[in-house]
Coordinates of C-alpha atoms and ligand atoms in Angstrom, one line a residue:
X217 CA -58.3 -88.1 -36.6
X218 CA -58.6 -84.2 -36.8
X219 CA -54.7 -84.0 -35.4
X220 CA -53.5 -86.1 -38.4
X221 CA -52.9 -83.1 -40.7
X222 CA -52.2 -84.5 -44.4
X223 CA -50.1 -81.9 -46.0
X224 CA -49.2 -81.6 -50.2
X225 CA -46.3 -82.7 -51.5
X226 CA -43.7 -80.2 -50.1
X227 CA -40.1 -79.8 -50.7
X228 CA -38.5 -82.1 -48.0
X229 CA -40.0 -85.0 -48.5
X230 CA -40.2 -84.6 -52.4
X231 CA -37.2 -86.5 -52.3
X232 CA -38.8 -89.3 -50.6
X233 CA -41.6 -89.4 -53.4
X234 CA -44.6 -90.1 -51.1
X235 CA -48.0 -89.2 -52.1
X236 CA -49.1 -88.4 -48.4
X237 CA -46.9 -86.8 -45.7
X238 CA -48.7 -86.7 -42.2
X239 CA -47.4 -85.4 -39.0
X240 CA -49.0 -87.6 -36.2
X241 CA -49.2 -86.3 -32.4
X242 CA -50.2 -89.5 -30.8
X243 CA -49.4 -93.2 -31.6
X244 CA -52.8 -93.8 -31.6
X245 CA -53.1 -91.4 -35.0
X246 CA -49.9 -93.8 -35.8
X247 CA -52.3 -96.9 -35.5
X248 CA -54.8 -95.4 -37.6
X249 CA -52.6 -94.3 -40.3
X250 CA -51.0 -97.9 -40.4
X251 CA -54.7 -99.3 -40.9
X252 CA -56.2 -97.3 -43.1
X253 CA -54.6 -98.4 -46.2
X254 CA -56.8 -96.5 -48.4
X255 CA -56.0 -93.1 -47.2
X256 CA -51.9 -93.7 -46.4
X257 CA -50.7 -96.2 -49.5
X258 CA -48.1 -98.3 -48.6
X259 CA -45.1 -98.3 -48.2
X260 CA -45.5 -96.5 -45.3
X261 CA -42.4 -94.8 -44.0
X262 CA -41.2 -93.0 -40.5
X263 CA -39.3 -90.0 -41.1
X264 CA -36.5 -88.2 -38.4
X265 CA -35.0 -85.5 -40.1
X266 CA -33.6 -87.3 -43.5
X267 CA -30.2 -87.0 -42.9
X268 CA -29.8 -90.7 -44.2
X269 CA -27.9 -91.0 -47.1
X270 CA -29.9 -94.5 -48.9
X271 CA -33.0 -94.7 -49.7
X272 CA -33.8 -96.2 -46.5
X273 CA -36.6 -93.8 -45.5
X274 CA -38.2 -93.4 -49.2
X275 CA -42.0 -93.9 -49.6
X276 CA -42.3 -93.8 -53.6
X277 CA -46.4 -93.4 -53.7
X278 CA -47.0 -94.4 -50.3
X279 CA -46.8 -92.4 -47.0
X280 CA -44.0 -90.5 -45.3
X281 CA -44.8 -90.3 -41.3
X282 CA -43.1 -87.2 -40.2
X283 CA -42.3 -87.3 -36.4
X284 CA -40.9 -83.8 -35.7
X285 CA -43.8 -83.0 -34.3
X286 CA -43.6 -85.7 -31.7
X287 CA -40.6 -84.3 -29.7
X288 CA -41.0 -83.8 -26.4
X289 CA -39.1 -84.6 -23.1
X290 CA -41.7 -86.9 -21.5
X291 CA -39.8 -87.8 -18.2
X292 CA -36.2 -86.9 -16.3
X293 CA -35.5 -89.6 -13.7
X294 CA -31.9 -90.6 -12.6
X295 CA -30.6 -93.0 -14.9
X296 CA -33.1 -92.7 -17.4
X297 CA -34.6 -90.3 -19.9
X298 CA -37.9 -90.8 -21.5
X299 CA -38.5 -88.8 -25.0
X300 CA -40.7 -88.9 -28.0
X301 CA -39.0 -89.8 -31.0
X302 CA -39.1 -86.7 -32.9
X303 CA -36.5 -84.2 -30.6
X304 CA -33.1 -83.5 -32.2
X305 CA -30.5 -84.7 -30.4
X306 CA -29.0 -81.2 -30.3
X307 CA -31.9 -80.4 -27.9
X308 CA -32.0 -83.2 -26.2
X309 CA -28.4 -82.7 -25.2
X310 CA -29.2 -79.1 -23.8
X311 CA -32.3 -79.7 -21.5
X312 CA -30.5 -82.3 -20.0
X313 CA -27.1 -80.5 -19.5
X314 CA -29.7 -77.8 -17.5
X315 CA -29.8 -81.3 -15.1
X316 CA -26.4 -81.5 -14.8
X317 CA -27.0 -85.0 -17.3
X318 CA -25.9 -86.0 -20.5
X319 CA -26.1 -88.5 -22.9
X320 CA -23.9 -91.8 -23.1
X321 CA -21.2 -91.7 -26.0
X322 CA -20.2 -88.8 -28.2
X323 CA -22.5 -88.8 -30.8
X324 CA -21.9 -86.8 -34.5
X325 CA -24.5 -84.9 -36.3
X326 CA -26.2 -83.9 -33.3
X327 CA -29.1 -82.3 -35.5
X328 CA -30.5 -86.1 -36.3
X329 CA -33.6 -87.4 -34.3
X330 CA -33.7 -89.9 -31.7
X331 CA -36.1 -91.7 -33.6
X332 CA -33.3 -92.1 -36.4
X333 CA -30.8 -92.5 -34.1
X334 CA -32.1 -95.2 -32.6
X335 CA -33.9 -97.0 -35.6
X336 CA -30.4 -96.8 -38.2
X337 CA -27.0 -97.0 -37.4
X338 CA -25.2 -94.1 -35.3
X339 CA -21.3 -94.0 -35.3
X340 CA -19.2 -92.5 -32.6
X341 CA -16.2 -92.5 -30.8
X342 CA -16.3 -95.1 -28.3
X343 CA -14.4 -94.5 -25.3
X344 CA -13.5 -97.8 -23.7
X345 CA -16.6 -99.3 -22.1
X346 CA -18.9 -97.3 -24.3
X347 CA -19.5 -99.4 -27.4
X348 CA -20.2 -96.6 -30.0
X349 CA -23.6 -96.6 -31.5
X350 CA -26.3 -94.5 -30.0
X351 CA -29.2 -97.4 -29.9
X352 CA -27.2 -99.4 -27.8
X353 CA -28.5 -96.5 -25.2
X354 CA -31.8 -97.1 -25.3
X355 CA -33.6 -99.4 -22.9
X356 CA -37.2 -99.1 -23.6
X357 CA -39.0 -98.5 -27.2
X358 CA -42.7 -98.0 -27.7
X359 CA -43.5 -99.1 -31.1
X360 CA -47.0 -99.0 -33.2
X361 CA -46.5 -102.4 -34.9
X362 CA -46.8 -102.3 -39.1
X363 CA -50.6 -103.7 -37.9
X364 CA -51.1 -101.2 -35.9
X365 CA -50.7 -103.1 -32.4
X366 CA -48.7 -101.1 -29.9
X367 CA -46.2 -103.0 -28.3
X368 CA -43.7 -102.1 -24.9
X369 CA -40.1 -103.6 -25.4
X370 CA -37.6 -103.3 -22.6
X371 CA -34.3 -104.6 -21.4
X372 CA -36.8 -108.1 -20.2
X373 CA -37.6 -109.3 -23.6
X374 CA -33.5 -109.0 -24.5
X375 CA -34.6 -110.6 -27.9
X376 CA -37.4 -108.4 -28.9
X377 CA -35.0 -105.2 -28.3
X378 CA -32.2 -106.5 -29.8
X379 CA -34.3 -106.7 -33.2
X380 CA -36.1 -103.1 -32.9
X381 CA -32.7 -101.0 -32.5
X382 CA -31.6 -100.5 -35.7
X383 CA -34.8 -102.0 -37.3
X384 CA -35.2 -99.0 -40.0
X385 CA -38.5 -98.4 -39.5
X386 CA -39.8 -102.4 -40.5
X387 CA -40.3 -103.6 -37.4
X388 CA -43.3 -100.5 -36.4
X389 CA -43.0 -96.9 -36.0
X390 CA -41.1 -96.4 -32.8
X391 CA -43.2 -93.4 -30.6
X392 CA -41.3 -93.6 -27.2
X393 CA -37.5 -94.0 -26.3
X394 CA -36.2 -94.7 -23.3
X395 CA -32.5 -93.9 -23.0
X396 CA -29.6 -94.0 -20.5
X397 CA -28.1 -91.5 -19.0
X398 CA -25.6 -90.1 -16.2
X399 CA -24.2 -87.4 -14.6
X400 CA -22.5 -84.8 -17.1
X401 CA -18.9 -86.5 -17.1
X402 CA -15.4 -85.2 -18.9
X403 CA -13.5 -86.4 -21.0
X404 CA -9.6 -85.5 -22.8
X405 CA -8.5 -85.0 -25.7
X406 CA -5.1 -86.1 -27.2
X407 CA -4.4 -85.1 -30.5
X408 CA -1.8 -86.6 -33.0
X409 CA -0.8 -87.0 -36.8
X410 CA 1.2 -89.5 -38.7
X411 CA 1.9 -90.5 -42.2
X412 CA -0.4 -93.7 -43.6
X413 CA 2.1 -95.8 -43.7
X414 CA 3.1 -95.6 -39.8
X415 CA -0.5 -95.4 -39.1
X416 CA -0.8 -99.1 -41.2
X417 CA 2.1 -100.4 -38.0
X418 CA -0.2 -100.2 -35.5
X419 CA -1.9 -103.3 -36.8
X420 CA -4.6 -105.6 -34.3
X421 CA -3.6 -102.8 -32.0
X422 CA -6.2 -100.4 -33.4
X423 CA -9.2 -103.2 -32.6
X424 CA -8.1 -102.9 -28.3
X425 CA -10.7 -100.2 -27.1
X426 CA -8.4 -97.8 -24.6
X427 CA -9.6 -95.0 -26.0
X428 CA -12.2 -93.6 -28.3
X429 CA -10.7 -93.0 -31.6
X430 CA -12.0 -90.7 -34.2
X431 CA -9.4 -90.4 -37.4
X432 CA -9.5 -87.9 -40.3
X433 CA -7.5 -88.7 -43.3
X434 CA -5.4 -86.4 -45.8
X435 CA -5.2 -89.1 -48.6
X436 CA -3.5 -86.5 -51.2
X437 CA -1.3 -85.2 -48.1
X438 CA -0.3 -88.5 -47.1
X439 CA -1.7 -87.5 -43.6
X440 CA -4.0 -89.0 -40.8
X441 CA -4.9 -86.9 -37.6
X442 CA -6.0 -88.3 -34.7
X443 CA -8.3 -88.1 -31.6
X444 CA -8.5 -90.2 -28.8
X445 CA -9.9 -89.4 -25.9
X446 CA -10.3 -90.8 -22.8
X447 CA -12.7 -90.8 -19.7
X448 CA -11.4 -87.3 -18.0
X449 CA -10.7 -86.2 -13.7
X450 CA -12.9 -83.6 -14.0
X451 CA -16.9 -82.9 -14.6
X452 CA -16.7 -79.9 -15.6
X453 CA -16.6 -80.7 -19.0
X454 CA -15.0 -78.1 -21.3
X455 CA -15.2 -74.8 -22.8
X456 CA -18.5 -74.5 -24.9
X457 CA -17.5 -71.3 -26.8
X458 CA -14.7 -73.2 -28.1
X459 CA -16.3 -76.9 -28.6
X460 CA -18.7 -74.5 -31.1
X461 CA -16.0 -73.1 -33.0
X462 CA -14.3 -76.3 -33.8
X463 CA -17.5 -77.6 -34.5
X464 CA -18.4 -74.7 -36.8
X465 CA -14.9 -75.0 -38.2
X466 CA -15.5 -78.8 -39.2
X467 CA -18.5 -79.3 -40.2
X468 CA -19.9 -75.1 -41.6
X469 CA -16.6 -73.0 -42.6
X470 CA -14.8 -76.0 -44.2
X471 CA -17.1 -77.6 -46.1
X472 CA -18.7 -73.5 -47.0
X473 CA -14.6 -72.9 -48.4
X474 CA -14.7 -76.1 -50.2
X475 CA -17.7 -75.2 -52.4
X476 CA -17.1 -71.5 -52.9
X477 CA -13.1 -72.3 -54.1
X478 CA -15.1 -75.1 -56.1
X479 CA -17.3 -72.7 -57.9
X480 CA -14.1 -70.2 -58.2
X481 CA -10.9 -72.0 -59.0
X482 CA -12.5 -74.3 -61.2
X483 CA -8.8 -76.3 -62.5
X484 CA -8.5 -78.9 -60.1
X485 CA -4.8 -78.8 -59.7
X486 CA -5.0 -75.6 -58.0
X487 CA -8.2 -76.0 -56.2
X488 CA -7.4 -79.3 -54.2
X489 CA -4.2 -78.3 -53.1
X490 CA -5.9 -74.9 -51.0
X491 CA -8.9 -76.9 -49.7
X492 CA -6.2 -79.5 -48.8
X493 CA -4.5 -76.6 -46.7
X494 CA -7.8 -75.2 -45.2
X495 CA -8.5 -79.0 -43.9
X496 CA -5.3 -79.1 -42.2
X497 CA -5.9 -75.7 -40.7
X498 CA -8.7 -76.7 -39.3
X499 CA -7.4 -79.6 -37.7
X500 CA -5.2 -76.8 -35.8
X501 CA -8.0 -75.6 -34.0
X502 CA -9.3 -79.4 -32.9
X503 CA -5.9 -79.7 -31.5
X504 CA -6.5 -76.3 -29.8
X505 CA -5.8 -76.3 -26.0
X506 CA -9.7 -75.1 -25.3
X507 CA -10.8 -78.4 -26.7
X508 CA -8.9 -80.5 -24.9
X509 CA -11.0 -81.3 -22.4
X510 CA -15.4 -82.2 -23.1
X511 CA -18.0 -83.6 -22.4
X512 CA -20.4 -85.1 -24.2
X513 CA -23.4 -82.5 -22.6
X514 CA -20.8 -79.5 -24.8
X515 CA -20.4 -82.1 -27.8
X516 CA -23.9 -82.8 -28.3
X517 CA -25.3 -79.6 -28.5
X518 CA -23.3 -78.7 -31.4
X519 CA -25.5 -76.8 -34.0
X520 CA -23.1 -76.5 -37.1
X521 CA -23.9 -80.1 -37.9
X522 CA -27.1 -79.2 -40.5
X523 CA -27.1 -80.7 -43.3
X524 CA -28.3 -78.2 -45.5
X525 CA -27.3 -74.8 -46.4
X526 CA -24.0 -73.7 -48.5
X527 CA -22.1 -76.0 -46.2
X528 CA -24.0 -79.2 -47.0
X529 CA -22.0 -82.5 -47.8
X530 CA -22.5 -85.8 -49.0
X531 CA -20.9 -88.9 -47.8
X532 CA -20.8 -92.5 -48.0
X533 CA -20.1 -94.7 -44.8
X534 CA -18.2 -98.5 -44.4
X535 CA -17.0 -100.2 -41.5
X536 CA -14.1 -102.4 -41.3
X537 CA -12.4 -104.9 -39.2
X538 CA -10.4 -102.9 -37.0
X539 CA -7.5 -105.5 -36.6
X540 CA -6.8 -104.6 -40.3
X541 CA -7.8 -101.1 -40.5
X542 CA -4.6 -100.2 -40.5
X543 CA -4.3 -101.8 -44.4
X544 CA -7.0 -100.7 -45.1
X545 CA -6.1 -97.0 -44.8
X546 CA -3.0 -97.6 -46.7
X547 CA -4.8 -99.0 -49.4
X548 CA -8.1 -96.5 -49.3
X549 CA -5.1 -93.6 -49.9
X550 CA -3.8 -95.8 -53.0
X551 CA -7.8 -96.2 -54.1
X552 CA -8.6 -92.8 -53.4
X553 CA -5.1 -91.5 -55.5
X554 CA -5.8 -94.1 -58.7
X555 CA -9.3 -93.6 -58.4
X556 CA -8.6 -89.1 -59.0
X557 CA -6.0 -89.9 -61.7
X558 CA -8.3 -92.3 -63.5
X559 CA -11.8 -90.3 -63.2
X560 CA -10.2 -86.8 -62.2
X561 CA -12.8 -86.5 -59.2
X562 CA -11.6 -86.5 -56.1
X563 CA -13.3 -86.1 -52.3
X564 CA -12.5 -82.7 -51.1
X565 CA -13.0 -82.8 -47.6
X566 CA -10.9 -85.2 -44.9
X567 CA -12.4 -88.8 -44.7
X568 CA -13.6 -89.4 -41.1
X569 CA -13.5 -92.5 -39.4
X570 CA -14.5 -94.1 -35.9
X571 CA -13.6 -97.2 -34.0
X572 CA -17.4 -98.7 -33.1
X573 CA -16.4 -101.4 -30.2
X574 CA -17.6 -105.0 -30.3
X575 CA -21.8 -104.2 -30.2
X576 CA -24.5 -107.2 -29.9
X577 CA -26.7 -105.0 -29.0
X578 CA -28.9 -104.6 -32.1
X579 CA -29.1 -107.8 -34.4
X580 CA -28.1 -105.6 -37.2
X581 CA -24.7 -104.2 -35.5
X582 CA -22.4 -103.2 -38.2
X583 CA -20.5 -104.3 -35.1
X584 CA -22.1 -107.4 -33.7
X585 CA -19.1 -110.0 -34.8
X586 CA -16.0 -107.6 -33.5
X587 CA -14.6 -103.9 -33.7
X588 CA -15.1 -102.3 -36.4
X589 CA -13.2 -98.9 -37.8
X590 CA -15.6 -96.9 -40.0
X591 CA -14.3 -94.5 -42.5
X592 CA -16.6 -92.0 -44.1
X593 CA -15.6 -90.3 -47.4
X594 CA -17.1 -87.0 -47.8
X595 CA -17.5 -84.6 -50.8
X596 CA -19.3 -81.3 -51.1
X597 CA -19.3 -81.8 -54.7
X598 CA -21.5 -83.9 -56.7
X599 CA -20.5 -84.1 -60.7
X600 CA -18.4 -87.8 -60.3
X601 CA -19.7 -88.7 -56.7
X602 CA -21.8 -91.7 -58.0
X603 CA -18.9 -93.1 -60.0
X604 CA -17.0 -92.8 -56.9
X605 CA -19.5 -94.4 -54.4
X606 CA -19.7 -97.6 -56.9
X607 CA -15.8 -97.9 -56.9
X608 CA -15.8 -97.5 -53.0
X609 CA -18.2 -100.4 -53.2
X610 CA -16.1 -102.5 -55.1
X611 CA -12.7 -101.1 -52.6
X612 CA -15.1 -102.1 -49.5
X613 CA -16.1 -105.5 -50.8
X614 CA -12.5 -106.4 -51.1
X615 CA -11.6 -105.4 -47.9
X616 CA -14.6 -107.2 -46.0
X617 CA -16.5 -103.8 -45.1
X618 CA -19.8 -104.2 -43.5
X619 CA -22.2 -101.5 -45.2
X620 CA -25.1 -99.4 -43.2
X621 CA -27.9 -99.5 -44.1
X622 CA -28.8 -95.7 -43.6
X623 CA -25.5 -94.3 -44.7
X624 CA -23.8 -96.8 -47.3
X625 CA -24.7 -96.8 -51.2
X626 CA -24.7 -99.2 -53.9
X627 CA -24.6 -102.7 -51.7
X628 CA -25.5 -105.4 -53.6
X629 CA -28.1 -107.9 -52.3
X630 CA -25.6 -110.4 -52.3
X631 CA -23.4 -108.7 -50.7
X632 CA -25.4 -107.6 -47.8
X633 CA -26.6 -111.5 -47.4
X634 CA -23.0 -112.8 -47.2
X635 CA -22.2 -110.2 -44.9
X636 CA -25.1 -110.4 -42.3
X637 CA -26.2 -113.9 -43.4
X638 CA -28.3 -115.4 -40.6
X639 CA -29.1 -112.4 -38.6
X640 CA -30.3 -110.6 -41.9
X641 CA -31.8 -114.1 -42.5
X642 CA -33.5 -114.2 -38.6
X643 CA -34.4 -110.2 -39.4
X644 CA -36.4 -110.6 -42.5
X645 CA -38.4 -113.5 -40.5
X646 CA -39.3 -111.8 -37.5
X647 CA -40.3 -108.7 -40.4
X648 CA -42.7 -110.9 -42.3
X649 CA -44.3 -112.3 -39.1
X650 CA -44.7 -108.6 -37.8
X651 CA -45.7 -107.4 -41.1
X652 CA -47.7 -109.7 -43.1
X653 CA -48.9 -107.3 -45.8
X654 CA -45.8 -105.5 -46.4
X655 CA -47.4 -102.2 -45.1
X656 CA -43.6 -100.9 -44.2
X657 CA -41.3 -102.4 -46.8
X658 CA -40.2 -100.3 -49.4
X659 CA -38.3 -101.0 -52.7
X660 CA -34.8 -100.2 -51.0
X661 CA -35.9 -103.0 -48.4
X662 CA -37.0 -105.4 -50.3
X663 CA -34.1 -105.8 -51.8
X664 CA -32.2 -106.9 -48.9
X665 CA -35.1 -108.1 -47.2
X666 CA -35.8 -111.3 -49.7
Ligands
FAD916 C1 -23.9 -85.2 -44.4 C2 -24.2 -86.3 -43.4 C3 -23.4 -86.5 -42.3 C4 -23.6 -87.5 -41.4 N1 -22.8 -87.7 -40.4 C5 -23.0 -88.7 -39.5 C6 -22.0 -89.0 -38.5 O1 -21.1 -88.3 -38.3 N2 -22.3 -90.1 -37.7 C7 -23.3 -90.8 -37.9 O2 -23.5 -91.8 -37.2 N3 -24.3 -90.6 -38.8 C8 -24.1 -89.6 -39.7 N4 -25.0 -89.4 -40.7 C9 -26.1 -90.3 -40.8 C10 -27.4 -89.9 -40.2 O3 -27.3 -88.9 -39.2 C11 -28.0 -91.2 -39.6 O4 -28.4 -91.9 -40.7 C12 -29.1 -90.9 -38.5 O5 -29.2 -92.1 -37.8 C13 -30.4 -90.6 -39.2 O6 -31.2 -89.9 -38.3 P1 -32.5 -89.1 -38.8 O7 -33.2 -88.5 -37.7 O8 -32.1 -88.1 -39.9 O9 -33.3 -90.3 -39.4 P2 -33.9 -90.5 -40.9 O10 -32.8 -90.4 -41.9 O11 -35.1 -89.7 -41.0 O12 -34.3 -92.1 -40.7 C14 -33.4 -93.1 -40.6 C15 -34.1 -94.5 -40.6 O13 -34.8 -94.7 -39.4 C16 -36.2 -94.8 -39.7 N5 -36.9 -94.0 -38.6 C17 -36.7 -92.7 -38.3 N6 -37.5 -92.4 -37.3 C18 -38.2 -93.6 -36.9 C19 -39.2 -93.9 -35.9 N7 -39.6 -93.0 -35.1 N8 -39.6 -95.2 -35.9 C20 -39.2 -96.1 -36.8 N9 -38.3 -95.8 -37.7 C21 -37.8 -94.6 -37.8 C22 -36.4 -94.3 -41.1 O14 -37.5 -94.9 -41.7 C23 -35.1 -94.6 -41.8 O15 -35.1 -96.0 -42.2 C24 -24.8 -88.3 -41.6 C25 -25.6 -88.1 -42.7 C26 -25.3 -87.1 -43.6 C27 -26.3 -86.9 -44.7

């Protein structure tokens, strides 16, 4: 037990409330902390890097597992890379370009852990064939069950699987991932704009997966921007030096302008309207010739995505059907607009969204009964957010969104049953037999998980 280090209460995790933190090495140190109730109080929690959004990882009292320092590359083999769950995807993506490899699917926020990735949902921009959320990649899991037992699940026991990608940490804590991969491959970009109202023409057409489609939307400009990209001739993959300035333009300058012109300009009516310029001019340099053509090995190692730091950001995710996504975007823009003149806050940086294809892989899909179109409203500014995230509840309900566990707020319990009904319904089953004592389920959890 000498490896287990229990560390005080430390900033990171005082958000998560635990009363112990502890940093296994082996899942045999995961075994023991999951019997020894005394020591660890329940609820015990896994912990990537907490860039969830809900309360999904919170331990209030209990124990916070910290994986970071489980994060090494256990074995390169062809089609297949085996990983502990702790390594960034950020660094995964680099010691595998150094193969020529890469990871299947563009995946955001490359700075979250593979553990996380895997465990809670993942959005992305599908490009035909790929179906858009990162634990659809993995193949094997080693997982310390909540009673300590360690079990091997693989593609053979289809069922098992199914249940432990995107199990949020209830089903055991997950200490070895097996993930595809394949040859670095490229990809290209085309880039677009149109008013929301054109956009809303396209109709079913958004739900047919040609191409991977990742939208930002201009509500106050009247404005969506688009990229789609599609499976590319050549490997090699794009131009790294520029792939990191669009990525530093995105996700560190803009966001870093929107809070200093905050802090400065503090009347509204003039400070929207120059972050509202500084978003489109940043959508200049996605449609910059350098960035036409990637790769997911360049995309991946993106280190601007951190979550912390004078560029940090908030958001709230909900998926959609994609056959009426089209609405849906015309109406968010009408929400969004009634919604600033109402409350007078408004979301200052572009709303993303992505087209997850049809996805059975996980019983807890946010895609499992069709395509879905996600759209993520982001804020660097926090005075009026929570108002806003309960009236984006109420928008999503209305327009059948399916919430995430890990990145939507202020579901209702009814809600979330009507929505997943029987495969929530199957989930919390297979959780109870799994986990008897409620050693994993915290107070976020139980709500849903009654
Ligand atoms: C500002 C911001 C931007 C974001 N942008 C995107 C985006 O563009 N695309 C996107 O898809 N997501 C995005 N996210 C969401 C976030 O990256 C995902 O929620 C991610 O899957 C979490 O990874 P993590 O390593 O931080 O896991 P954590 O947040 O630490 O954990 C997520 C869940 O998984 C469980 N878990 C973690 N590790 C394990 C393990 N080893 N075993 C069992 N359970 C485990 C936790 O208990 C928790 O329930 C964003 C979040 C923020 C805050």
């Amino acid at each position: 037990m000498s490896a287990v280090a229990l560390r005080k209460r430390s900033s990171p995790f005082a958000a998560f409330g635990p009363s112990s933190i502890v940093s296994p090495t082996t899942p045999t140190e995961i075994a023991q902390i999951l019997t020894d109730t005394r020591r660890y109080p329940s609820p015990v929690r896994p912990f990537g890097s907490g860039s969830s959004t809900t309360r999904c990882a919170t331990a209030n009292g209990g124990t916070v597992i910290d994986l970071g320092e489980m994060n090494r590359v256990l074995r390169i083999d062809r089609d297949t890379v085996t990983v502990q769950p702790g390594i960034s995807l950020a660094e995964l993506a680099e010691i595998l370009a150094e193969e020529g490899k890469e990871l299947v699917g563009g995946f955001d926020l490359a700075n979250r852990t593979v553990g996380g990735a895997v465990c809670a949902a993942g959005l992305e921009a599908s490009i035909a064939g790929d179906v858009g959320q990162f634990a659809a990649h993995a193949v094997k899991i080693k997982v310390v069950s909540p009673t300590g037992r360690k079990l091997v699940v693989g593609d053979s026991s289809k069922s098992l699987i199914t249940l432990l990608r995107l199990s949020y940490g209830l089903l055991g804590v997950v200490y070895e991932v097996t993930l595809r991969i394949r040859p670095v491959r490229g990809f290209t970009v085309q880039t677009a704009h149109t008013d929301f109202k054109e956009f809303a023409k396209l109709g079913p057409r958004l739900a047919v997966p040609g191409s991977g489609l990742k939208l930002y939307l201009l509500p106050f400009r009247d404005h969506i921007y688009m990229e789609l990209r599609r499976p590319g001739t050549s490997s090699g993959g794009g131009k790294k030096l520029a792939w990191r300035l669009k990525d530093w333009a995105v996700y560190s300058a803009l966001p870093g302008a929107a809070r200093s012109i905050a802090f400065a300009l503090p009347i509204r009516q003039l400070r929207y309207p120059l972050i509202d310029s500084l978003s489109e001019a940043a959508q200049t340099l996605i449609g910059n010739p350098f960035v036409r053509s990637g790769s997911n090995a360049v995309e991946q190692s993106g280190r601007f995505r951190a979550l912390t730091g004078k560029s940090r950001f908030t958001y709230c995710t909900w998926a959609f059907p994609a056959a009426e996504f089209g609405a849906v975007a015309l109406a968010y823009k009408l929400f969004c607009k009634e919604h600033y003149a109402r409350t007078g806050f408004r979301c200052d940086m572009p709303t993303i969204a992505f087209r997850l294809n049809q996805d059975r892989s996980a019983l807890l899909s946010p895609s499992f009964d069709g395509p879905m179109i996600t759209l993520s409203a982001l804020s660097t500014q926090i005075d009026g957010w929570d108002d806003f995230v309960l009236d984006f509840a109420d928008f999503a309900a209305k327009h059948r969104g399916v919430p995430l566990f890990n990145q939507t707020r202020n579901v209702t319990s009814e809600y979330v049953s009507s929505r997943f009904d029987r495969r929530l319904a199957f989930f919390s089953r297979v959780r109870r037999e799994l986990d008897p004592h409620d050693r994993m389920l915290n107070q976020y959890f139980a709500a849903y998980m009654s």
